[in-house]
Amino acid sequence: MVSKVRFVTIGYIEWRKGQDLLFDAVTQLSKELSDQAEFILIGQNTSLMAQELAEKVAVLENVSMIGTVSREEVHKLLENSDMLICPSREDPMPTVCAEAMMHRVPSLVSDVTGTAAYIKDGYDGLVFESENAADLKDKIIWSINHRDELKEMGERAYKIYEKVFSEKAFEENLLRYVEEMIGKARG
């Protein structure tokens, strides 16, 4: 039997983070596709939305909400995932996407996240239209049908991490900025 494509979503469960959109997308999947995927929602789950979502998710065999976990556990879950889903309605720069890229896991993000600006849709990640559960569902279906391509996509996502989000990239950008400021102060 082919293993299931593992999708993980990490973040405080609230309206802004859009986990309800993910639920809507997952419930639109056919039984055949649902059986080929599993969805893990990680995050603080004490909000009213989280409680309502937990009741809905309880009837789905392929979706689990596991609450808050340690940073170490987050990294373990990412290492064992095929795709991170960030369905946020607003999120200037979700750090979880950078963490996924660090683990060579591609991200499926809404087009309103800051990370979307770095992703070439279909190459090093996937981008869906915010608030559009049908578009999110289509990207999930693409991921299931192209599971063999997700590893390569993750390798390309890692290059984004190295170039933009790594400690080395941060140091280089900071150094360049300081040098520019010193040059302006002298000039």
Tab-separated table of C-alpha atoms in Angstrom:
chain	number	residue	atom	x	y	z
A	1	MET	CA	0.000	0.000	0.000
A	2	VAL	CA	1.226	3.482	-0.862
A	3	SER	CA	1.811	5.661	2.168
A	4	LYS	CA	-0.437	8.633	2.668
A	5	VAL	CA	0.650	12.149	1.787
A	6	ARG	CA	1.122	13.896	5.126
A	7	PHE	CA	0.055	17.526	5.355
A	8	VAL	CA	0.781	19.504	8.498
A	9	THR	CA	-0.617	22.861	9.608
A	10	ILE	CA	1.011	24.650	12.520
A	11	GLY	CA	-0.289	27.711	14.333
A	12	TYR	CA	-2.669	29.071	16.916
A	13	ILE	CA	-6.104	27.857	15.842
A	14	GLU	CA	-8.023	31.021	15.123
A	15	TRP	CA	-9.873	32.800	12.319
A	16	ARG	CA	-6.772	34.715	11.163
A	17	LYS	CA	-4.840	31.473	10.633
A	18	GLY	CA	-7.578	29.984	8.417
A	19	GLN	CA	-7.732	26.401	9.634
A	20	ASP	CA	-11.485	26.493	8.966
A	21	LEU	CA	-10.678	27.036	5.264
A	22	LEU	CA	-8.487	23.954	5.366
A	23	PHE	CA	-11.338	21.980	6.927
A	24	ASP	CA	-13.674	23.172	4.144
A	25	ALA	CA	-11.127	22.126	1.502
A	26	VAL	CA	-10.567	18.694	3.067
A	27	THR	CA	-14.296	17.963	3.238
A	28	GLN	CA	-14.537	18.663	-0.511
A	29	LEU	CA	-12.091	15.852	-1.325
A	30	SER	CA	-13.449	12.642	-2.780
A	31	LYS	CA	-13.277	9.535	-0.593
A	32	GLU	CA	-10.579	8.125	-2.896
A	33	LEU	CA	-8.373	11.201	-2.447
A	34	SER	CA	-9.131	11.518	1.277
A	35	ASP	CA	-7.908	7.972	1.770
A	36	GLN	CA	-4.540	8.980	0.268
A	37	ALA	CA	-3.893	11.872	2.634
A	38	GLU	CA	-3.635	12.731	6.287
A	39	PHE	CA	-3.873	16.183	7.825
A	40	ILE	CA	-2.353	17.117	11.166
A	41	LEU	CA	-3.296	20.400	12.819
A	42	ILE	CA	-0.870	21.539	15.487
A	43	GLY	CA	-1.363	24.523	17.728
A	44	GLN	CA	-2.940	26.167	20.714
A	45	ASN	CA	-6.490	24.891	20.567
A	46	THR	CA	-8.376	26.670	23.330
A	47	SER	CA	-10.052	29.299	21.146
A	48	LEU	CA	-13.770	29.076	20.430
A	49	MET	CA	-12.960	28.393	16.776
A	50	ALA	CA	-10.644	25.547	17.807
A	51	GLN	CA	-13.345	23.974	19.924
A	52	GLU	CA	-15.871	24.229	17.087
A	53	LEU	CA	-13.342	22.865	14.601
A	54	ALA	CA	-12.479	19.950	16.921
A	55	GLU	CA	-16.132	18.857	16.876
A	56	LYS	CA	-16.209	18.940	13.062
A	57	VAL	CA	-12.838	17.210	12.675
A	58	ALA	CA	-13.858	14.387	15.022
A	59	VAL	CA	-15.875	12.739	12.237
A	60	LEU	CA	-12.967	12.763	9.762
A	61	GLU	CA	-10.627	9.779	9.847
A	62	ASN	CA	-7.747	11.544	8.099
A	63	VAL	CA	-7.621	14.757	10.167
A	64	SER	CA	-6.223	15.107	13.668
A	65	MET	CA	-5.797	18.063	15.974
A	66	ILE	CA	-2.979	17.475	18.417
A	67	GLY	CA	-2.825	20.769	20.293
A	68	THR	CA	0.366	22.456	21.376
A	69	VAL	CA	3.644	20.543	21.114
A	70	SER	CA	7.276	21.336	21.929
A	71	ARG	CA	9.610	22.958	19.389
A	72	GLU	CA	11.433	19.634	19.191
A	73	GLU	CA	8.192	17.855	18.319
A	74	VAL	CA	7.385	20.490	15.675
A	75	HIS	CA	10.714	19.747	14.018
A	76	LYS	CA	10.064	15.985	14.159
A	77	LEU	CA	6.627	16.439	12.614
A	78	LEU	CA	8.045	18.615	9.834
A	79	GLU	CA	10.793	16.078	9.120
A	80	ASN	CA	8.081	13.449	8.637
A	81	SER	CA	5.703	15.549	6.549
A	82	ASP	CA	5.294	15.947	2.806
A	83	MET	CA	3.756	19.432	2.744
A	84	LEU	CA	3.101	22.290	5.142
A	85	ILE	CA	-0.221	24.057	4.663
A	86	CYS	CA	-0.467	27.682	5.793
A	87	PRO	CA	-4.057	28.749	5.015
A	88	SER	CA	-3.777	32.110	6.790
A	89	ARG	CA	-6.110	34.972	6.007
A	90	GLU	CA	-3.392	37.370	7.121
A	91	ASP	CA	0.152	36.527	8.097
A	92	PRO	CA	2.973	38.906	7.163
A	93	MET	CA	5.740	36.300	7.448
A	94	PRO	CA	4.828	32.967	9.055
A	95	THR	CA	7.987	31.548	10.607
A	96	VAL	CA	6.589	28.046	10.280
A	97	CYS	CA	7.046	28.268	6.494
A	98	ALA	CA	10.741	29.059	6.938
A	99	GLU	CA	10.997	26.133	9.361
A	100	ALA	CA	9.355	23.835	6.810
A	101	MET	CA	11.774	25.016	4.107
A	102	MET	CA	14.654	24.372	6.517
A	103	HIS	CA	13.438	20.754	6.693
A	104	ARG	CA	13.096	20.572	2.886
A	105	VAL	CA	9.307	20.496	3.143
A	106	PRO	CA	7.457	22.597	0.572
A	107	SER	CA	4.707	24.947	1.696
A	108	LEU	CA	1.194	25.427	0.377
A	109	VAL	CA	0.357	29.011	1.376
A	110	SER	CA	-2.395	31.529	0.796
A	111	ASP	CA	-1.471	34.421	-1.442
A	112	VAL	CA	-1.764	36.909	1.434
A	113	THR	CA	1.118	35.444	3.434
A	114	GLY	CA	4.460	37.174	3.144
A	115	THR	CA	6.051	33.851	2.244
A	116	ALA	CA	3.995	33.691	-0.963
A	117	ALA	CA	6.256	36.399	-2.428
A	118	TYR	CA	9.202	33.976	-2.317
A	119	ILE	CA	7.410	30.924	-3.722
A	120	LYS	CA	7.173	30.172	-7.420
A	121	ASP	CA	3.855	28.327	-7.582
A	122	GLY	CA	4.329	24.736	-8.692
A	123	TYR	CA	8.131	24.914	-8.503
A	124	ASP	CA	9.264	25.346	-4.892
A	125	GLY	CA	5.861	25.451	-3.230
A	126	LEU	CA	2.209	26.097	-3.958
A	127	VAL	CA	0.119	29.238	-3.581
A	128	PHE	CA	-3.668	29.380	-3.409
A	129	GLU	CA	-6.077	32.296	-3.445
A	130	SER	CA	-6.897	33.417	0.094
A	131	GLU	CA	-10.429	32.601	1.272
A	132	ASN	CA	-10.845	30.170	-1.637
A	133	ALA	CA	-11.338	26.687	-0.178
A	134	ALA	CA	-11.925	25.239	-3.664
A	135	ASP	CA	-8.530	26.540	-4.836
A	136	LEU	CA	-6.903	25.138	-1.688
A	137	LYS	CA	-8.618	21.797	-2.366
A	138	ASP	CA	-7.248	21.819	-5.941
A	139	LYS	CA	-3.697	22.404	-4.641
A	140	ILE	CA	-4.120	19.569	-2.141
A	141	ILE	CA	-5.312	17.303	-4.961
A	142	TRP	CA	-2.301	18.339	-7.064
A	143	SER	CA	-0.025	17.432	-4.136
A	144	ILE	CA	-1.633	14.014	-3.720
A	145	ASN	CA	-1.456	13.300	-7.454
A	146	HIS	CA	2.150	14.526	-7.680
A	147	ARG	CA	3.470	13.090	-4.419
A	148	ASP	CA	6.662	11.960	-6.169
A	149	GLU	CA	7.464	15.579	-7.051
A	150	LEU	CA	7.106	16.900	-3.491
A	151	LYS	CA	10.636	15.853	-2.452
A	152	GLU	CA	12.174	17.793	-5.352
A	153	MET	CA	9.908	20.735	-4.574
A	154	GLY	CA	11.143	20.559	-0.977
A	155	GLU	CA	14.771	20.653	-2.134
A	156	ARG	CA	14.023	23.804	-4.129
A	157	ALA	CA	12.208	25.268	-1.101
A	158	TYR	CA	15.363	24.672	0.937
A	159	LYS	CA	17.203	26.981	-1.457
A	160	ILE	CA	14.730	29.741	-0.525
A	161	TYR	CA	15.509	29.064	3.120
A	162	GLU	CA	19.256	29.313	2.507
A	163	LYS	CA	18.943	32.495	0.452
A	164	VAL	CA	16.350	34.364	2.526
A	165	PHE	CA	15.706	32.884	5.969
A	166	SER	CA	18.891	31.209	7.197
A	167	GLU	CA	21.118	32.714	9.859
A	168	LYS	CA	23.815	33.227	7.222
A	169	ALA	CA	21.396	35.155	4.970
A	170	PHE	CA	20.309	37.274	7.920
A	171	GLU	CA	23.928	38.070	8.820
A	172	GLU	CA	24.796	38.969	5.219
A	173	ASN	CA	21.751	41.225	4.861
A	174	LEU	CA	22.425	42.907	8.205
A	175	LEU	CA	26.093	43.446	7.343
A	176	ARG	CA	25.155	44.924	3.960
A	177	TYR	CA	22.666	47.257	5.654
A	178	VAL	CA	25.219	48.400	8.282
A	179	GLU	CA	27.833	49.018	5.595
A	180	GLU	CA	25.320	51.109	3.623
A	181	MET	CA	24.497	53.159	6.744
A	182	ILE	CA	28.197	53.711	7.499
A	183	GLY	CA	28.783	54.775	3.902
A	184	LYS	CA	25.910	57.259	4.068
A	185	ALA	CA	27.157	58.635	7.401
A	186	ARG	CA	30.609	59.245	5.939
A	187	GLY	CA	29.397	60.617	2.619
